[in-house]
Amino acid sequence: MAQIKPLPEQLQKIAIEELKEIPSRLPEDLQALRTWIEQQPHLKARTNDQFLIQFLRGCKYSLERAKEKIDLYFTLKTKYPQIFGLSDLNEEKFKHCFNLGCFTFLPRPLHDNGPRIVIIQINYSTAEASIEDIFYVTCPMYELALLNDPYAGIQGLVYVFDMGKMSFGHLLQASPNFFKQSVLYMEKSMPLRIRGIYFINAPVFAQHFFKLLLPLLSEKLRNRVHILGSDITELIKHIPQVFLPEDMGGQNGQCSELTRNHYKMLQSYRDYFKENSQYGTDESLRPDKPLSLDDHFGVGGSFTILAVD
C-alpha cells in the first residue's frame, strides 16, 4: 500500500478526473518511478511515496515527464546551491531573508477548494539582500508544499506580485542568468502547476520589462499573466477580496504574522532539510552525455516557448 496522505474528497475527484490518477495503481506507479531513480548512477533523490507522488500528479502521470522533472530538480540543487540548495535552516542568511516577509503562502485556498495563493512583495532593501537571496529562502516553502499541501499539489498555485515598493535597483538584480535559472526551477522542475500570475502596483519601468518577457512564454501561460494597476478592484475581479490577506483588505491572514508562523513551522523540519545535503546529481556519472541546462532554452541558451500544463 502506498504511504501517502489521503486527499479531501473533492481534491481526490479532481486528481482522478484532471490528473489521470488511478488510486488502485498508485503502488505500481510509485514503484516504477522509484526503480528508475535507483537505476540512475548519477542521481541520488528522495524516494519516499509522499515526495514522489507529487511529481506523478504534477506530470499527469506521465512517467517520462516525472523522470525529467525529478532529474532536473536535483540537478538544479547541485549546480546552483546558492539559490536552490538550502539545507541549514539555522543560517543567519536564511533567518534574516525569510523574515523580510517577501513570500507568503495564504492559509485559505482560492474559492476554498482551488489553488494555493502566494503573495510576493518586492519590499526588501537591495543593500541588504539580492533577488537570489530571496529565492533561496522561498525554496523550502515550495518543498514543504510538495509534501504537505494538497491544494497546491492538486490545484496548483496562484501568484500575486505586489510591486508597490519595487525600485529600479530590484530590476537590475534580475539578471538574464537568474531569470533562466528561476524559470527552469519553477516551470521545468517543480511539479506544481502555475494557474495564474498577477502583478499589481507595478511601476512603469517594470511593466515595460514584463511586456518584453511575455512573448517568451507559451500562449497558455501568457493568458494567465495579468499586469494590473494600483486599483485593488482590478485584482478582485480575479481573486475575490475575501481571499486576499488583511494587508490588501481581505480576510486571509496578515502577512507578517503568517511569515512568523511559517518560520516556526519550517524550524520543525530542520532535520529534514539537513538531509537534503545528501541528495543531488553527479554529472561525471550520468549515462550518455552530461546534461546541458541550456538545452531547455534552445541553441546557445536563448529562450524558447515554454510549455505549461
Short mmCIF file of C-alpha atoms in Angstrom, two decimals:
data_model
loop_
_atom_site.label_atom_id
_atom_site.label_comp_id
_atom_site.label_asym_id
_atom_site.label_seq_id
_atom_site.Cartn_x
_atom_site.Cartn_y
_atom_site.Cartn_z
CA MET A 1 0.00 0.00 0.00
CA ALA A 2 1.28 3.47 -0.91
CA GLN A 3 2.33 5.57 2.08
CA ILE A 4 0.63 8.82 1.08
CA LYS A 5 -1.68 11.22 2.85
CA PRO A 6 -5.34 10.91 1.84
CA LEU A 7 -6.82 13.78 -0.13
CA PRO A 8 -10.05 15.60 0.72
CA GLU A 9 -12.88 14.05 -1.29
CA GLN A 10 -13.22 16.93 -3.76
CA LEU A 11 -9.49 17.05 -4.44
CA GLN A 12 -9.36 13.29 -4.95
CA LYS A 13 -12.10 13.64 -7.55
CA ILE A 14 -10.07 16.32 -9.35
CA ALA A 15 -6.92 14.17 -9.16
CA ILE A 16 -8.78 11.34 -10.87
CA GLU A 17 -10.58 13.43 -13.49
CA GLU A 18 -7.91 16.04 -14.34
CA LEU A 19 -4.60 14.46 -13.37
CA LYS A 20 -5.45 10.91 -14.52
CA GLU A 21 -4.81 9.38 -11.11
CA ILE A 22 -5.91 5.77 -10.70
CA PRO A 23 -5.87 5.06 -6.94
CA SER A 24 -5.60 1.30 -7.37
CA ARG A 25 -2.43 1.75 -9.44
CA LEU A 26 -0.59 4.08 -7.08
CA PRO A 27 1.76 1.43 -5.60
CA GLU A 28 2.70 0.26 -9.11
CA ASP A 29 3.22 3.79 -10.45
CA LEU A 30 5.31 4.85 -7.47
CA GLN A 31 7.44 1.73 -7.66
CA ALA A 32 8.13 2.30 -11.36
CA LEU A 33 9.43 5.78 -10.60
CA ARG A 34 11.42 4.59 -7.59
CA THR A 35 13.03 1.78 -9.60
CA TRP A 36 14.10 4.24 -12.30
CA ILE A 37 15.73 6.52 -9.70
CA GLU A 38 17.60 3.61 -8.15
CA GLN A 39 18.96 2.67 -11.58
CA GLN A 40 20.44 6.12 -12.27
CA PRO A 41 24.13 6.17 -11.29
CA HIS A 42 24.30 9.98 -11.34
CA LEU A 43 21.15 10.68 -9.31
CA LYS A 44 20.56 10.48 -5.58
CA ALA A 45 16.99 11.54 -4.86
CA ARG A 46 14.36 11.15 -2.21
CA THR A 47 12.25 8.09 -2.92
CA ASN A 48 9.53 8.17 -0.26
CA ASP A 49 5.98 7.89 -1.59
CA GLN A 50 4.74 11.30 -0.47
CA PHE A 51 7.57 13.09 -2.28
CA LEU A 52 7.33 11.04 -5.47
CA ILE A 53 3.57 11.15 -5.87
CA GLN A 54 3.63 14.90 -6.33
CA PHE A 55 5.88 14.51 -9.37
CA LEU A 56 3.47 11.97 -10.82
CA ARG A 57 0.49 14.22 -10.12
CA GLY A 58 2.27 17.30 -11.42
CA CYS A 59 3.03 15.45 -14.66
CA LYS A 60 -0.46 13.97 -15.01
CA TYR A 61 1.03 10.50 -14.51
CA SER A 62 3.42 10.68 -17.45
CA LEU A 63 6.31 8.64 -16.10
CA GLU A 64 8.77 10.09 -18.61
CA ARG A 65 7.93 13.68 -17.70
CA ALA A 66 8.14 12.84 -14.00
CA LYS A 67 11.62 11.40 -14.56
CA GLU A 68 12.70 14.58 -16.36
CA LYS A 69 11.39 16.84 -13.60
CA ILE A 70 13.00 14.85 -10.79
CA ASP A 71 16.33 14.75 -12.62
CA LEU A 72 16.27 18.50 -13.26
CA TYR A 73 15.03 19.26 -9.72
CA PHE A 74 18.08 17.65 -8.15
CA THR A 75 20.43 18.87 -10.89
CA LEU A 76 19.50 22.47 -10.13
CA LYS A 77 20.02 21.93 -6.40
CA THR A 78 23.52 20.63 -7.12
CA LYS A 79 24.51 23.17 -9.79
CA TYR A 80 23.08 26.27 -8.09
CA PRO A 81 23.16 25.59 -4.33
CA GLN A 82 23.27 29.34 -3.61
CA ILE A 83 19.71 29.59 -4.98
CA PHE A 84 18.11 26.14 -4.69
CA GLY A 85 20.25 24.20 -2.23
CA LEU A 86 19.35 25.40 1.25
CA SER A 87 19.94 22.68 3.84
CA ASP A 88 20.74 24.57 7.05
CA LEU A 89 17.76 26.44 8.47
CA ASN A 90 20.00 27.84 11.22
CA GLU A 91 21.87 30.02 8.74
CA GLU A 92 21.77 33.69 9.66
CA LYS A 93 21.20 34.49 6.00
CA PHE A 94 18.12 32.29 5.96
CA LYS A 95 16.72 33.76 9.16
CA HIS A 96 17.25 37.36 8.03
CA CYS A 97 15.97 36.99 4.48
CA PHE A 98 12.99 34.80 5.31
CA ASN A 99 11.77 37.20 7.97
CA LEU A 100 11.77 40.06 5.47
CA GLY A 101 8.36 38.61 4.61
CA CYS A 102 8.69 38.80 0.84
CA PHE A 103 6.99 35.45 0.22
CA THR A 104 3.76 34.28 1.87
CA PHE A 105 1.53 31.24 1.37
CA LEU A 106 -2.00 32.24 2.39
CA PRO A 107 -3.92 29.78 4.60
CA ARG A 108 -7.19 29.72 2.66
CA PRO A 109 -7.04 28.46 -0.95
CA LEU A 110 -8.85 30.32 -3.70
CA HIS A 111 -12.60 29.64 -3.56
CA ASP A 112 -11.83 27.33 -0.60
CA ASN A 113 -11.08 24.37 -2.86
CA GLY A 114 -8.83 25.88 -5.51
CA PRO A 115 -5.17 26.80 -5.95
CA ARG A 116 -2.96 27.95 -3.09
CA ILE A 117 -2.48 31.74 -3.19
CA VAL A 118 1.06 33.06 -2.86
CA ILE A 119 1.77 36.73 -2.14
CA ILE A 120 5.18 38.04 -3.22
CA GLN A 121 6.15 41.51 -2.05
CA ILE A 122 9.17 43.17 -3.62
CA ASN A 123 9.86 45.19 -0.49
CA TYR A 124 13.39 44.29 0.58
CA SER A 125 16.40 46.60 0.64
CA THR A 126 18.77 45.89 -2.25
CA ALA A 127 21.60 46.94 0.06
CA GLU A 128 20.78 44.06 2.41
CA ALA A 129 19.70 41.26 0.07
CA SER A 130 19.67 40.17 -3.54
CA ILE A 131 16.90 38.57 -5.54
CA GLU A 132 18.89 35.31 -5.34
CA ASP A 133 18.83 35.57 -1.53
CA ILE A 134 15.05 35.95 -1.58
CA PHE A 135 14.57 32.99 -3.90
CA TYR A 136 16.97 30.95 -1.75
CA VAL A 137 14.71 31.20 1.29
CA THR A 138 11.48 30.55 -0.62
CA CYS A 139 12.58 27.14 -1.94
CA PRO A 140 11.95 25.38 1.42
CA MET A 141 8.35 26.60 1.30
CA TYR A 142 7.91 25.02 -2.11
CA GLU A 143 9.44 21.78 -0.89
CA LEU A 144 7.06 21.57 2.06
CA ALA A 145 4.18 22.32 -0.32
CA LEU A 146 5.20 19.20 -2.26
CA LEU A 147 4.86 17.16 0.90
CA ASN A 148 2.03 18.75 2.85
CA ASP A 149 -0.22 20.97 0.75
CA PRO A 150 -2.92 19.08 -1.17
CA TYR A 151 -4.34 22.30 -2.66
CA ALA A 152 -1.00 23.33 -4.14
CA GLY A 153 -0.36 19.74 -5.19
CA ILE A 154 -3.64 19.15 -6.99
CA GLN A 155 -4.87 22.63 -7.92
CA GLY A 156 -1.55 24.45 -8.27
CA LEU A 157 -0.50 27.97 -7.33
CA VAL A 158 -1.78 31.48 -7.98
CA TYR A 159 0.78 34.27 -7.57
CA VAL A 160 0.14 37.89 -6.64
CA PHE A 161 3.24 40.07 -7.04
CA ASP A 162 2.95 43.38 -5.20
CA MET A 163 5.45 45.71 -6.86
CA GLY A 164 4.46 48.82 -4.91
CA LYS A 165 7.90 49.17 -3.30
CA MET A 166 9.90 47.96 -6.26
CA SER A 167 12.83 50.13 -7.35
CA PHE A 168 14.94 50.09 -10.48
CA GLY A 169 17.63 48.52 -8.30
CA HIS A 170 15.43 45.45 -7.80
CA LEU A 171 15.04 45.12 -11.55
CA LEU A 172 18.79 45.32 -12.09
CA GLN A 173 19.23 42.30 -9.79
CA ALA A 174 17.09 40.16 -12.11
CA SER A 175 19.91 39.14 -14.45
CA PRO A 176 19.24 37.01 -17.54
CA ASN A 177 21.00 34.09 -15.83
CA PHE A 178 18.82 34.39 -12.74
CA PHE A 179 15.70 34.56 -14.89
CA LYS A 180 16.74 31.41 -16.77
CA GLN A 181 17.52 29.56 -13.56
CA SER A 182 14.28 30.54 -11.84
CA VAL A 183 12.21 29.58 -14.90
CA LEU A 184 13.97 26.22 -15.03
CA TYR A 185 13.16 25.64 -11.37
CA MET A 186 9.56 26.84 -11.37
CA GLU A 187 8.45 25.75 -14.82
CA LYS A 188 10.58 22.74 -15.67
CA SER A 189 11.41 21.05 -12.37
CA MET A 190 8.65 21.91 -9.88
CA PRO A 191 5.57 19.68 -10.15
CA LEU A 192 3.20 22.46 -9.00
CA ARG A 193 1.07 23.95 -11.75
CA ILE A 194 1.03 27.72 -12.23
CA ARG A 195 -2.64 28.71 -12.52
CA GLY A 196 -2.34 32.49 -12.54
CA ILE A 197 0.17 35.34 -12.12
CA TYR A 198 -0.99 38.82 -11.15
CA PHE A 199 1.29 41.86 -10.98
CA ILE A 200 -0.13 44.79 -9.03
CA ASN A 201 1.24 48.27 -8.32
CA ALA A 202 3.89 47.74 -10.98
CA PRO A 203 5.90 50.89 -11.83
CA VAL A 204 6.06 51.85 -15.50
CA PHE A 205 9.64 50.61 -15.98
CA ALA A 206 8.66 47.20 -14.60
CA GLN A 207 5.59 46.99 -16.83
CA HIS A 208 7.77 47.57 -19.89
CA PHE A 209 10.17 44.86 -18.70
CA PHE A 210 7.36 42.32 -18.18
CA LYS A 211 5.91 43.05 -21.59
CA LEU A 212 9.28 42.24 -23.15
CA LEU A 213 9.25 38.87 -21.39
CA LEU A 214 5.68 37.85 -22.23
CA PRO A 215 6.42 36.77 -25.83
CA LEU A 216 8.90 34.25 -24.42
CA LEU A 217 6.10 32.33 -22.72
CA SER A 218 3.64 29.88 -24.19
CA GLU A 219 0.25 31.25 -25.18
CA LYS A 220 -1.38 29.34 -22.33
CA LEU A 221 0.88 30.89 -19.70
CA ARG A 222 0.68 34.35 -21.31
CA ASN A 223 -3.07 34.15 -20.88
CA ARG A 224 -2.52 33.55 -17.16
CA VAL A 225 -0.33 36.62 -16.68
CA HIS A 226 -2.13 39.83 -15.72
CA ILE A 227 -0.33 43.17 -15.29
CA LEU A 228 -2.72 45.29 -13.23
CA GLY A 229 -2.66 48.82 -11.90
CA SER A 230 -2.84 50.04 -8.32
CA ASP A 231 -6.64 49.83 -8.08
CA ILE A 232 -7.47 46.76 -5.96
CA THR A 233 -10.78 46.40 -7.81
CA GLU A 234 -8.81 45.15 -10.83
CA LEU A 235 -7.31 42.32 -8.77
CA ILE A 236 -10.55 41.30 -7.08
CA LYS A 237 -12.12 40.68 -10.47
CA HIS A 238 -9.83 37.65 -10.50
CA ILE A 239 -9.38 36.92 -6.78
CA PRO A 240 -12.32 37.88 -4.54
CA GLN A 241 -11.10 40.22 -1.81
CA VAL A 242 -12.03 37.84 1.00
CA PHE A 243 -9.24 35.52 -0.24
CA LEU A 244 -6.60 38.27 -0.11
CA PRO A 245 -4.55 38.97 3.04
CA GLU A 246 -5.61 41.60 5.54
CA ASP A 247 -2.79 43.76 4.17
CA MET A 248 -4.86 44.05 0.97
CA GLY A 249 -8.19 44.49 2.69
CA GLY A 250 -9.04 40.78 2.73
CA GLN A 251 -9.64 38.15 5.39
CA ASN A 252 -6.93 35.60 4.56
CA GLY A 253 -4.34 36.21 7.24
CA GLN A 254 -1.90 39.00 7.97
CA CYS A 255 1.38 38.67 6.05
CA SER A 256 3.78 39.47 8.89
CA GLU A 257 2.02 37.07 11.25
CA LEU A 258 1.93 34.35 8.59
CA THR A 259 5.67 34.86 7.99
CA ARG A 260 6.36 34.30 11.70
CA ASN A 261 4.18 31.18 11.71
CA HIS A 262 5.83 29.80 8.58
CA TYR A 263 9.26 30.38 10.09
CA LYS A 264 8.31 28.39 13.21
CA MET A 265 6.85 25.63 11.06
CA LEU A 266 9.99 25.40 8.93
CA GLN A 267 12.15 25.10 12.03
CA SER A 268 10.33 21.88 12.89
CA TYR A 269 11.77 20.48 9.63
CA ARG A 270 15.42 21.30 10.39
CA ASP A 271 16.49 17.65 10.24
CA TYR A 272 14.60 17.10 7.00
CA PHE A 273 16.44 19.93 5.27
CA LYS A 274 19.79 18.80 6.68
CA GLU A 275 19.16 15.50 4.89
CA ASN A 276 18.85 17.41 1.62
CA SER A 277 22.63 17.77 1.55
CA GLN A 278 22.75 14.03 0.81
CA TYR A 279 20.77 14.38 -2.41
CA GLY A 280 21.75 15.68 -5.83
CA THR A 281 23.47 14.69 -9.05
CA ASP A 282 26.98 13.85 -10.19
CA GLU A 283 27.39 14.73 -13.86
CA SER A 284 30.53 12.62 -14.16
CA LEU A 285 28.37 9.54 -13.57
CA ARG A 286 25.47 10.50 -15.84
CA PRO A 287 24.87 7.94 -18.63
CA ASP A 288 25.49 9.28 -22.13
CA LYS A 289 26.42 12.98 -22.12
CA PRO A 290 26.25 15.49 -19.26
CA LEU A 291 23.00 17.41 -19.00
CA SER A 292 23.15 20.86 -20.58
CA LEU A 293 20.71 23.22 -18.90
CA ASP A 294 20.87 25.47 -21.95
CA ASP A 295 19.13 22.71 -23.89
CA HIS A 296 15.93 23.73 -22.11
CA PHE A 297 16.19 27.16 -23.71
CA GLY A 298 17.24 26.34 -27.24
CA VAL A 299 20.52 26.97 -29.06
CA GLY A 300 23.05 28.98 -27.09
CA GLY A 301 20.78 29.36 -24.11
CA SER A 302 18.23 31.57 -25.88
CA PHE A 303 14.65 31.24 -24.72
CA THR A 304 12.18 29.01 -26.48
CA ILE A 305 8.44 28.74 -25.95
CA LEU A 306 7.69 27.31 -22.53
CA ALA A 307 5.00 24.68 -22.25
CA VAL A 308 2.51 24.76 -19.40
CA ASP A 309 0.16 22.01 -18.24
#
